[in-house]
PDB file of C-alpha atoms in Angstrom:
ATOM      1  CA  UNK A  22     104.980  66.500  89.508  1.00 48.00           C
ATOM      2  CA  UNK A  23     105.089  70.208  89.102  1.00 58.00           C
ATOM      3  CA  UNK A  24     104.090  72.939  91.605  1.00 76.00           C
ATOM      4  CA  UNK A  25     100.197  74.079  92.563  1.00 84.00           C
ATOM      5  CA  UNK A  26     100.371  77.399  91.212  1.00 83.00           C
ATOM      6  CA  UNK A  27      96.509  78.122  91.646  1.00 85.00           C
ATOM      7  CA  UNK A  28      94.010  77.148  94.192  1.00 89.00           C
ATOM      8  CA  UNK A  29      90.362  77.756  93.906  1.00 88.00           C
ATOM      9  CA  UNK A  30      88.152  76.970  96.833  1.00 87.00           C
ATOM     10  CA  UNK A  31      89.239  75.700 100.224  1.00 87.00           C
ATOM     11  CA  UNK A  32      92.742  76.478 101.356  1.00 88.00           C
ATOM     12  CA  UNK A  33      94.290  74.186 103.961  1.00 88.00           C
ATOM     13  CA  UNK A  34      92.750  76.589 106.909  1.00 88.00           C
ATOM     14  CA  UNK A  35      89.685  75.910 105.259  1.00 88.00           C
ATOM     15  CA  UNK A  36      89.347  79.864 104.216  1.00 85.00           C
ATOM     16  CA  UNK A  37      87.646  79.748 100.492  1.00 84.00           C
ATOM     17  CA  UNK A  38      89.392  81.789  97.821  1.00 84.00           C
ATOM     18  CA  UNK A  39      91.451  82.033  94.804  1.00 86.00           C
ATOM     19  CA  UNK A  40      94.883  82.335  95.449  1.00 86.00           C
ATOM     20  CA  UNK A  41      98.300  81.844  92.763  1.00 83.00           C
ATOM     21  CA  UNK A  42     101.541  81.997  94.073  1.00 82.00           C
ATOM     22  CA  UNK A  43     104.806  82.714  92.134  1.00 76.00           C
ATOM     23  CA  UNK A  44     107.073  80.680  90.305  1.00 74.00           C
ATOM     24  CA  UNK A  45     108.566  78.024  92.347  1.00 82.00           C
ATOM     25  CA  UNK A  46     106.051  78.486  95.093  1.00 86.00           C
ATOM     26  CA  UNK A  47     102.960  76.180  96.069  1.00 90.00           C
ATOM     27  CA  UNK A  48      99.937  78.004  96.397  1.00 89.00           C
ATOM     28  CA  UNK A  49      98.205  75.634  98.201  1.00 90.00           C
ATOM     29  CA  UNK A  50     101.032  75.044 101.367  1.00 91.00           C
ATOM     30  CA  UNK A  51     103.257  77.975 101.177  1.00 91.00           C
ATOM     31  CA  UNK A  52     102.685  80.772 103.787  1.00 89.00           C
ATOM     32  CA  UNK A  53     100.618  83.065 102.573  1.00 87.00           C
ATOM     33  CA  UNK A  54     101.351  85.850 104.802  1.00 87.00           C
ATOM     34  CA  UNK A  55     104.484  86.008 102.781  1.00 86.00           C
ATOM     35  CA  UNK A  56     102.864  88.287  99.894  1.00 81.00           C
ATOM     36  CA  UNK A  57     106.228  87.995  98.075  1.00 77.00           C
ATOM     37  CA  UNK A  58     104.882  84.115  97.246  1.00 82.00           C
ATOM     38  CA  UNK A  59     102.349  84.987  96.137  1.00 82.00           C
ATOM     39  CA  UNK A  60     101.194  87.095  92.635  1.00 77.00           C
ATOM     40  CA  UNK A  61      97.262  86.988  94.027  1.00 81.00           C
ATOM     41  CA  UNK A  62      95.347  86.234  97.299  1.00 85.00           C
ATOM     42  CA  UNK A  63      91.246  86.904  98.067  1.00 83.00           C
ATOM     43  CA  UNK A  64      92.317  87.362 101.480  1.00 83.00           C
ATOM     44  CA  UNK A  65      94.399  90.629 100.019  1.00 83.00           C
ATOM     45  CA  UNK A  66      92.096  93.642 101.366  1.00 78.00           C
ATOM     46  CA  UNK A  67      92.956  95.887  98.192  1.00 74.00           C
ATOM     47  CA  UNK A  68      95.295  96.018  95.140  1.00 76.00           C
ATOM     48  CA  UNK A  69      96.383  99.582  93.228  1.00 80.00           C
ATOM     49  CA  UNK A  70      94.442  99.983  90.447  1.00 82.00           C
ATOM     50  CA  UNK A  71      95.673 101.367  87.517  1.00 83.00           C
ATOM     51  CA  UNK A  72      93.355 104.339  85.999  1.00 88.00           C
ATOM     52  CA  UNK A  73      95.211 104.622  82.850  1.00 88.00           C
ATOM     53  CA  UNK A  74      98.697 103.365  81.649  1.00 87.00           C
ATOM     54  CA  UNK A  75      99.640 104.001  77.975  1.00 88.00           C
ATOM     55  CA  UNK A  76     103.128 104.922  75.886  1.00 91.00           C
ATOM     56  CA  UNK A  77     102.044 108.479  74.954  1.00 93.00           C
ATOM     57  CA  UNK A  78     103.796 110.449  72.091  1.00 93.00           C
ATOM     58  CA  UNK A  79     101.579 113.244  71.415  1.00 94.00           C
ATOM     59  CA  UNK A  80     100.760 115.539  73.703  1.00 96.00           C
ATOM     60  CA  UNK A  81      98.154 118.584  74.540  1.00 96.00           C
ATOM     61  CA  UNK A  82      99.931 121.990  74.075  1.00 96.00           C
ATOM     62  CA  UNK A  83      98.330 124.981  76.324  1.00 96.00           C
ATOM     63  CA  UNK A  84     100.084 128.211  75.894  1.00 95.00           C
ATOM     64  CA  UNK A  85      99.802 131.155  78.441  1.00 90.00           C
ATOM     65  CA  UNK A  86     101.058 134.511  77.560  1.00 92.00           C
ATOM     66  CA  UNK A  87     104.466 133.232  75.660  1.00 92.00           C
ATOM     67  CA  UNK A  88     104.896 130.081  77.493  1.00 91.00           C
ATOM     68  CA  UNK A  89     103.619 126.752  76.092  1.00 94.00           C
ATOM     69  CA  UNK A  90     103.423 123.825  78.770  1.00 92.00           C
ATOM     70  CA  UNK A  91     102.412 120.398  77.424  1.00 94.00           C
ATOM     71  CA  UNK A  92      99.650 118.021  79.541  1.00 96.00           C
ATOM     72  CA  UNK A  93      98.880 114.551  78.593  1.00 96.00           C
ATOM     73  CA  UNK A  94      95.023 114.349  79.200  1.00 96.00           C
ATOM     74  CA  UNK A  95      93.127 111.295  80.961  1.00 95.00           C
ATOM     75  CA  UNK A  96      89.088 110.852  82.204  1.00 94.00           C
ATOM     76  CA  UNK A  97      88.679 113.013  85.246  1.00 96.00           C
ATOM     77  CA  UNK A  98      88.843 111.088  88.485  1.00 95.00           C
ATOM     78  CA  UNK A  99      87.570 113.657  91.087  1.00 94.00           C
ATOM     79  CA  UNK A 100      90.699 113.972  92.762  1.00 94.00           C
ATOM     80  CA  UNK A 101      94.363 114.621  92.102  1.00 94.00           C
ATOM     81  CA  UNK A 102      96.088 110.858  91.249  1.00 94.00           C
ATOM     82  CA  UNK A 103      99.283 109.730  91.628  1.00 91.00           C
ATOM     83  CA  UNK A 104     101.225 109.521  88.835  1.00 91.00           C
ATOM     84  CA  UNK A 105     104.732 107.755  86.956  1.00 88.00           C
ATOM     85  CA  UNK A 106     106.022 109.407  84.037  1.00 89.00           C
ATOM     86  CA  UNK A 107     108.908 107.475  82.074  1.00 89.00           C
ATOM     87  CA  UNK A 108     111.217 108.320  79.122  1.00 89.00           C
ATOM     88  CA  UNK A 109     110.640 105.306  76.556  1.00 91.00           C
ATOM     89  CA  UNK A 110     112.745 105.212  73.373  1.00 90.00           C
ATOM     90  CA  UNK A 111     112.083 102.467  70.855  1.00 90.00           C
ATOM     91  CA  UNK A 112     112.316  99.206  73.559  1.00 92.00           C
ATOM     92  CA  UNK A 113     114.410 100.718  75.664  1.00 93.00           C
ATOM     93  CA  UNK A 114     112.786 101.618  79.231  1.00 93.00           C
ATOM     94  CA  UNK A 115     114.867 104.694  81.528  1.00 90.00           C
ATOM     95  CA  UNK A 116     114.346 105.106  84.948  1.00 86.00           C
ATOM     96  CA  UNK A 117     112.984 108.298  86.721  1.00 78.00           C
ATOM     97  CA  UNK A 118     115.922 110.794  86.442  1.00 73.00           C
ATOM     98  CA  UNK A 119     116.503 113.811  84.617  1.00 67.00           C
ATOM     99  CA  UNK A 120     117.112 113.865  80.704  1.00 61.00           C
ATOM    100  CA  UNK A 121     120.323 115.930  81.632  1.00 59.00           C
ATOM    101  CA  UNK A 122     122.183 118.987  83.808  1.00 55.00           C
ATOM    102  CA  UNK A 123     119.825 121.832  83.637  1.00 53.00           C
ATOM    103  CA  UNK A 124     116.964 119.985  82.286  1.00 59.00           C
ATOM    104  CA  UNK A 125     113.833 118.999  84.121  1.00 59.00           C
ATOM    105  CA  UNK A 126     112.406 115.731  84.584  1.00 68.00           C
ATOM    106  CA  UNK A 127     109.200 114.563  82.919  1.00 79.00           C
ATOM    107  CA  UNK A 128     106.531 114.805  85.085  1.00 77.00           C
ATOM    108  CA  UNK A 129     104.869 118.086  86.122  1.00 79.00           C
ATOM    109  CA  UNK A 130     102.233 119.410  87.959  1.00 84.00           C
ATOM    110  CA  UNK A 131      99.431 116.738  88.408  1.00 90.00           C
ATOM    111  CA  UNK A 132      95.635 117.626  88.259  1.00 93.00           C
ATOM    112  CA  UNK A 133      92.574 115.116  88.640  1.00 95.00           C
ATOM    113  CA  UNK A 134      92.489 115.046  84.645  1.00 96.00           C
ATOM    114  CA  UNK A 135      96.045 115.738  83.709  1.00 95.00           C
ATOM    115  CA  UNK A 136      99.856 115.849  84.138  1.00 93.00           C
ATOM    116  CA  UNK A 137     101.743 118.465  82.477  1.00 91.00           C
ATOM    117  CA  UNK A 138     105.119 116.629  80.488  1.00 89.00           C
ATOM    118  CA  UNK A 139     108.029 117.486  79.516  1.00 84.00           C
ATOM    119  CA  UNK A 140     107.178 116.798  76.039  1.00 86.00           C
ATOM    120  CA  UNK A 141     109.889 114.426  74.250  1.00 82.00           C
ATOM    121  CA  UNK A 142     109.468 111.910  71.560  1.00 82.00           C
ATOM    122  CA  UNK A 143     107.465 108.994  73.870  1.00 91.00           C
ATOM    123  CA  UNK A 144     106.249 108.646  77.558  1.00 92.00           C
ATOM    124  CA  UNK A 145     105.206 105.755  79.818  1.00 91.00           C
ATOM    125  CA  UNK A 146     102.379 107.344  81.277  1.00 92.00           C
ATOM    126  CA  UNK A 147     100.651 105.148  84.721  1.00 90.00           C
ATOM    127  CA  UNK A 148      97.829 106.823  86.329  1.00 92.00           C
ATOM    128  CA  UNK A 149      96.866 105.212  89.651  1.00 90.00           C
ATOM    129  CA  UNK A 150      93.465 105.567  91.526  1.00 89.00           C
ATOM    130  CA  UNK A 151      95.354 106.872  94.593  1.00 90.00           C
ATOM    131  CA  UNK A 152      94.588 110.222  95.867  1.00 91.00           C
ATOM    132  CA  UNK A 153      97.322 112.448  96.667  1.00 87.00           C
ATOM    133  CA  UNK A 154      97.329 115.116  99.638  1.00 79.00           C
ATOM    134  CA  UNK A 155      96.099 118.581  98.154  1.00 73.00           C
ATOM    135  CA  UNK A 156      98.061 121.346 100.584  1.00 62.00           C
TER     136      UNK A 156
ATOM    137  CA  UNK B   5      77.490  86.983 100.682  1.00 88.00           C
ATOM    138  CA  UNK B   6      80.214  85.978  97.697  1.00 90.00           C
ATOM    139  CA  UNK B   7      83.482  87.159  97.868  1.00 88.00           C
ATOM    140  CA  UNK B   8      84.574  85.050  94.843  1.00 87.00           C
ATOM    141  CA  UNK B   9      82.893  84.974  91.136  1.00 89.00           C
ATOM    142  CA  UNK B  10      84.179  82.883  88.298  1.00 86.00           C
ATOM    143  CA  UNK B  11      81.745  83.868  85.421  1.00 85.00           C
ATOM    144  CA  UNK B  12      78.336  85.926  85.312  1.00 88.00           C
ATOM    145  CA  UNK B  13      78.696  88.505  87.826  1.00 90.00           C
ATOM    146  CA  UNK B  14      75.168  88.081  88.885  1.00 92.00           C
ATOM    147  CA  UNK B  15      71.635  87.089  87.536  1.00 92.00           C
ATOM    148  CA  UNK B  16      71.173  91.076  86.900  1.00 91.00           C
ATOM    149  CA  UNK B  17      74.365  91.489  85.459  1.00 88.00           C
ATOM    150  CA  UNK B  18      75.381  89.998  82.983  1.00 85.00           C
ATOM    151  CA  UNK B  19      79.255  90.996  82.737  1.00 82.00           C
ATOM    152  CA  UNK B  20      81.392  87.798  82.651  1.00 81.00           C
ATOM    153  CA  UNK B  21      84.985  87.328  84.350  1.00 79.00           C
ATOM    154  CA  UNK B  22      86.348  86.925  87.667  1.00 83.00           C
ATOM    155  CA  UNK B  23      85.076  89.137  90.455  1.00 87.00           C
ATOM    156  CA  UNK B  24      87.131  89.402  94.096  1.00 86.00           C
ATOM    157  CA  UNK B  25      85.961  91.516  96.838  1.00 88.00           C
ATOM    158  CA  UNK B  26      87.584  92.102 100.293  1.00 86.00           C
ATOM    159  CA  UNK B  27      85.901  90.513 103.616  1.00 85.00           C
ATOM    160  CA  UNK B  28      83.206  91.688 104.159  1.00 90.00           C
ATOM    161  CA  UNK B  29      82.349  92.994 100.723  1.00 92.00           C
ATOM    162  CA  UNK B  30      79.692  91.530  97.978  1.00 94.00           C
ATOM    163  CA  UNK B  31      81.733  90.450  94.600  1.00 93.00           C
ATOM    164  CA  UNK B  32      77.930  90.493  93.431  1.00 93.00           C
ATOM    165  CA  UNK B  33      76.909  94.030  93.793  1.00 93.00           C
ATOM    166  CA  UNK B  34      80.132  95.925  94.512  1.00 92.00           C
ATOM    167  CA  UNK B  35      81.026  99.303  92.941  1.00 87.00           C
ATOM    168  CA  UNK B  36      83.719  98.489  90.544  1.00 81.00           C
ATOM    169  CA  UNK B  37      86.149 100.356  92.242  1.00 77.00           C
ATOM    170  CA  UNK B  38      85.451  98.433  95.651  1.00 84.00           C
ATOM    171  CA  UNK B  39      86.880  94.865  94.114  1.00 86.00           C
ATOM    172  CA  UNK B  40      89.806  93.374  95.061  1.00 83.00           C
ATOM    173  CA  UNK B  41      90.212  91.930  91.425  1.00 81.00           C
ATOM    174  CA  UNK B  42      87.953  92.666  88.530  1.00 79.00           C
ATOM    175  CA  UNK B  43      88.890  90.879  85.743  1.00 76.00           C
ATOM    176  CA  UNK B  44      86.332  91.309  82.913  1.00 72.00           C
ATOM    177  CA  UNK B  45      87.582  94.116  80.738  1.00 63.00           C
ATOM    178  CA  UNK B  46      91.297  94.664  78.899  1.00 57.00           C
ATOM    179  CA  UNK B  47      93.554  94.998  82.109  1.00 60.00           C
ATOM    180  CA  UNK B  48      97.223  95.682  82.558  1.00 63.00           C
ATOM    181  CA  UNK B  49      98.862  92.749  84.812  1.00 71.00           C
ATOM    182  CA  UNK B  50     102.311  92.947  87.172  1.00 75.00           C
ATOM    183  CA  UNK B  51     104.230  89.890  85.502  1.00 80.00           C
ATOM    184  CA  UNK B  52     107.498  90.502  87.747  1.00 83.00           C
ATOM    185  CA  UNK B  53     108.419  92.860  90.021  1.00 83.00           C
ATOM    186  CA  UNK B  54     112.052  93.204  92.207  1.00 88.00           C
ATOM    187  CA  UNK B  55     115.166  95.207  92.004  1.00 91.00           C
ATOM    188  CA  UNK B  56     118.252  94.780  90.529  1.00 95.00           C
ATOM    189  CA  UNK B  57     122.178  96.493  91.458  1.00 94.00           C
ATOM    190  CA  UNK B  58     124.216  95.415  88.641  1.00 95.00           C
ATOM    191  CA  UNK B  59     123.850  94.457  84.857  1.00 97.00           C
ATOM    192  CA  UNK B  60     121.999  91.602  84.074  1.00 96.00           C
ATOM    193  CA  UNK B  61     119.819  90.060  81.410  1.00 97.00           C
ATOM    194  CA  UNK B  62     116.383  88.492  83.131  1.00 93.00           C
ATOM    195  CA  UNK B  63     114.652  85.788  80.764  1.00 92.00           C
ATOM    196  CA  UNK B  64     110.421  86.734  80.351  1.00 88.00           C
ATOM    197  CA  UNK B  65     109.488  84.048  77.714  1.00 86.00           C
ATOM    198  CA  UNK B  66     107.069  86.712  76.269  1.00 84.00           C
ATOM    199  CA  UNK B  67     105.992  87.232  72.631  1.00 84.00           C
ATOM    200  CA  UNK B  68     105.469  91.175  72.712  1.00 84.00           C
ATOM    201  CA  UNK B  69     106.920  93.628  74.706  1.00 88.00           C
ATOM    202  CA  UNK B  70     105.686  94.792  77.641  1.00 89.00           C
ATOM    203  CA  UNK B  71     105.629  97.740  79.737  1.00 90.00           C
ATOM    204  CA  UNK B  72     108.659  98.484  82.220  1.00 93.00           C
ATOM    205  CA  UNK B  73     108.634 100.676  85.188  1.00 91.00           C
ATOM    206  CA  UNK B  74     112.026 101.618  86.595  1.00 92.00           C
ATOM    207  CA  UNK B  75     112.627 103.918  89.778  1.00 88.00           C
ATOM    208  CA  UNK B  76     116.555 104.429  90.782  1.00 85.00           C
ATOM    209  CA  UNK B  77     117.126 104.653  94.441  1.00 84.00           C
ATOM    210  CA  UNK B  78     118.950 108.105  94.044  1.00 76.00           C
ATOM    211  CA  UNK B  79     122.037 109.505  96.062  1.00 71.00           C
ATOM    212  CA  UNK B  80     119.949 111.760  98.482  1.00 68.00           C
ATOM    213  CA  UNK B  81     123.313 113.299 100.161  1.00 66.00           C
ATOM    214  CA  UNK B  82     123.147 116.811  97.565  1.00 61.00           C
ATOM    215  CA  UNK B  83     120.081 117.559  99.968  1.00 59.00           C
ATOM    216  CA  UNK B  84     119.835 119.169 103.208  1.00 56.00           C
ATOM    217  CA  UNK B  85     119.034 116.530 106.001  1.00 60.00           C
ATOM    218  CA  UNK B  86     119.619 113.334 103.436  1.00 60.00           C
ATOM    219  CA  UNK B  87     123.157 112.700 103.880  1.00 64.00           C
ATOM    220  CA  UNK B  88     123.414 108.533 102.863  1.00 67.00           C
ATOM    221  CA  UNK B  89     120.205 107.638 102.648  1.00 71.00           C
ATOM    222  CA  UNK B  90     119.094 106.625  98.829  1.00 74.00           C
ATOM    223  CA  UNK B  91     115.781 106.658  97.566  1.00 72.00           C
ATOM    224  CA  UNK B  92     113.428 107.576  94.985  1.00 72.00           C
ATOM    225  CA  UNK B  93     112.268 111.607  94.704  1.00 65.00           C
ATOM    226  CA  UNK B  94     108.789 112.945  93.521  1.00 63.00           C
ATOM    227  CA  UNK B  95     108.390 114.699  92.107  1.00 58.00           C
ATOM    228  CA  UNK B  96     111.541 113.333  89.321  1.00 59.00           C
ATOM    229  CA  UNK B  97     114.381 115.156  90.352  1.00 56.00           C
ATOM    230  CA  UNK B  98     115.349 118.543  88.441  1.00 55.00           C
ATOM    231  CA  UNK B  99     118.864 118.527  87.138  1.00 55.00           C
ATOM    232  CA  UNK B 100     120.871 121.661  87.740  1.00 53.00           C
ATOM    233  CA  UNK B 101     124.439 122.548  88.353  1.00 48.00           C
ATOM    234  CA  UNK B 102     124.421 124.998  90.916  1.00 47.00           C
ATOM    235  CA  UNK B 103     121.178 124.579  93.092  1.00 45.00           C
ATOM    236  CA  UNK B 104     120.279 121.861  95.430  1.00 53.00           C
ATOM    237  CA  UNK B 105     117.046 123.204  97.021  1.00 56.00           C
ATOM    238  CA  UNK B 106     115.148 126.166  96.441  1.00 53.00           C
ATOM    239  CA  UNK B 107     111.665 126.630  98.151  1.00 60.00           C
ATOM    240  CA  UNK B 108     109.837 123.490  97.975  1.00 55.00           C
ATOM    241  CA  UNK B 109     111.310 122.606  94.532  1.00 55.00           C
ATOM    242  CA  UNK B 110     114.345 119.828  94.627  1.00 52.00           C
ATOM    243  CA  UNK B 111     117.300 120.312  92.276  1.00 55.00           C
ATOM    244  CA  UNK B 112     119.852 117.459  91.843  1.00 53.00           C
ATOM    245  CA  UNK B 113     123.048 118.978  91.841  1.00 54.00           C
ATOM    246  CA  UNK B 114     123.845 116.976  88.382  1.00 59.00           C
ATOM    247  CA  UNK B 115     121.971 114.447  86.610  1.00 60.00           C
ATOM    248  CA  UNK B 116     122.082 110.977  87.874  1.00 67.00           C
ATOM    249  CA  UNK B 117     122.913 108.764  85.559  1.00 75.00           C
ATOM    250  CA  UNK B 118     119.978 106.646  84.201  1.00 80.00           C
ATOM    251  CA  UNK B 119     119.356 103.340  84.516  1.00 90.00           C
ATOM    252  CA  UNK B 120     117.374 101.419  81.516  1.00 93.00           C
ATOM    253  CA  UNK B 121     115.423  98.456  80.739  1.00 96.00           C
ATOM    254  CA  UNK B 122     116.066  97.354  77.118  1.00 96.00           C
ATOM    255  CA  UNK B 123     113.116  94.415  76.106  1.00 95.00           C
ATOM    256  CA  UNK B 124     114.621  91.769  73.659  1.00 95.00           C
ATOM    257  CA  UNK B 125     112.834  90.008  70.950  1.00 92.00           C
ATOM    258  CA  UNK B 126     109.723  91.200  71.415  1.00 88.00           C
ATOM    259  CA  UNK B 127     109.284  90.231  75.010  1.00 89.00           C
ATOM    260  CA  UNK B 128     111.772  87.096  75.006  1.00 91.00           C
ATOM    261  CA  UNK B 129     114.199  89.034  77.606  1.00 94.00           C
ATOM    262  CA  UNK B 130     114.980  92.151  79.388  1.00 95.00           C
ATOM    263  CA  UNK B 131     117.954  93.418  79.943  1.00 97.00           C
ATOM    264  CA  UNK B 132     118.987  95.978  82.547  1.00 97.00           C
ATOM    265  CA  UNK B 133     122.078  98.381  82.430  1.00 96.00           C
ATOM    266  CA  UNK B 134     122.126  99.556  86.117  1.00 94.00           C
ATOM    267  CA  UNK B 135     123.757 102.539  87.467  1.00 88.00           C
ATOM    268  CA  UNK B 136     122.245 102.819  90.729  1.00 86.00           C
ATOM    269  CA  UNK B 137     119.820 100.142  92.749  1.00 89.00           C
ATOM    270  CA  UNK B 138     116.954 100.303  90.843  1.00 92.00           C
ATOM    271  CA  UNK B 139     113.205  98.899  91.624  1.00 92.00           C
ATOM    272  CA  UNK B 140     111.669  97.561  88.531  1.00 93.00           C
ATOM    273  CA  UNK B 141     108.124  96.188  87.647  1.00 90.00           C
ATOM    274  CA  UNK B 142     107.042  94.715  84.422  1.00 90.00           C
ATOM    275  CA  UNK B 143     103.267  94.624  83.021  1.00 86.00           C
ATOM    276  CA  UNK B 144     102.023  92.930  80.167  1.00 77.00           C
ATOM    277  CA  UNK B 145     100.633  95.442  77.762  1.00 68.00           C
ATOM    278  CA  UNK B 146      96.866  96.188  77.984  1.00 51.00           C
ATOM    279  CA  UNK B 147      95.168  93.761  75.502  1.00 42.00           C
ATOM    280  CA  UNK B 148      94.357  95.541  72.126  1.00 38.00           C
TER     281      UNK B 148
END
């Protein structure tokens, strides 16, 4: 008999919900203050949201004076967002370091409707509805 | 008050999926944003999420590739007042061979080598080449 992954309804405190646990874990008796067992709980208070998340490869130049700097352009959210920029080549995925010595990495300055890039050939680009602090 | 929804939204609105607010919150008549889970549109999910230390190839069982996140936990020690701690740095670290900190902007001292995610087949497996600890999470690509 295989695991209850998913429980809709009554739990066994008699709280209603929807809740699925992962892999190998019961939904329906496993602790659910554990969050690790679980991928989703209606007792949760919040989850991130994602705003935007997209492989981008071309990019918004803006030059000033001699310099061009390169933004990546999403729907305005009011506030400045955190955001994940990744190097993607192909299938491979790289983590957040720097291409190289002397070379930047590929995020820049953040505003509530962009991120300036460091513009190679593709980016992971994640926008999150989470306001960062503005000094 | 509902907290849970499995189909219409509500008799005004029309909008079909599945609609979780927190306690104390309406699923019904909720600003989007206030959900828990709003499921009723093309959405990104988290399939797997952990770390890993060494090389290894993880089985997914997909059939396209999805979208990998990867954030090393960093050698902190080129810093002032990080000596062995490791951790991730926002923003990404700049790479240079001289500086370490100048201002409010971070240099690393020398790039850190990378580590990378390589998706198999189409989503079948994933396959990490680790040179530090490195957190990874894994969505499904937004549906097209």
């Amino acid at each position: 008999m295989g695991t209850d992954r998913v429980v809709i309804g009554k739990y066994l405190n008699g709280t209603m919900g929807l809740k699925v646990s992962m892999p190998g874990y019961s939904a329906l008796n496993d602790d659910d203050s554990d969050a690790s067992k679980f991928s989703f709980n209606s007792q949760w208070n919040d989850l991130v949201k994602i705003h935007m998340m997209s492989v981008v490869s071309s990019y918004t130049p803006i030059t000033t004076g001699s310099v061009t700097h390169y933004y990546i352009f999403f729907p305005n959210l009011g506030y400045k967002p955190f955001v994940e920029i990744r190097r993607v080549d192909g299938n491979k995925f790289y983590d957040d370091g720097p291409a190289s010595s002397n070379s930047v990495g590929y995020g820049g300055p953040v505003t509530s409707n962009s991120v300036e890039v460091n513009p190679i050939a593709s980016l992971l680009c994640v926008v999150y509805k989470i306001p960062v602090p503005v000094s | 008050m509902k907290r849970v929804i499995i189909g219409r939204r509500s008799l005004s609105n029309p909008i079909k999926g599945i609609f979780i607010s927190p306690p104390g919150v309406d699923a019904e008549t909720a600003a989007d944003d206030d959900l828990t889970l709003n499921i009723s549109d093309n959405v990104n999910q988290l399939l797997s999420l952990g770390y890993v230390t060494s090389d290894i190839t993880l089985p997914l069982g997909l059939s396209r590739t999805p979208l990998v996140f990867l954030t090393s936990r960093f050698d902190l020690s080129p810093y002032y007042g990080y000596g062995f701690v490791q951790g991730p740095i926002r923003p990404s670290p700049y790479a240079s061979t001289n500086a370490v900190l100048v201002g409010e902007t971070v240099y690393y001292v020398a790039a850190p080598a990378c580590s990378t995610a390589t998706v198999n087949a189409n989503g079948a497996s994933v396959t990490f080449d680790v040179e530090v600890r490195t957190d990874y999470a894994i969505y499904r690509n937004a549906l097209t």
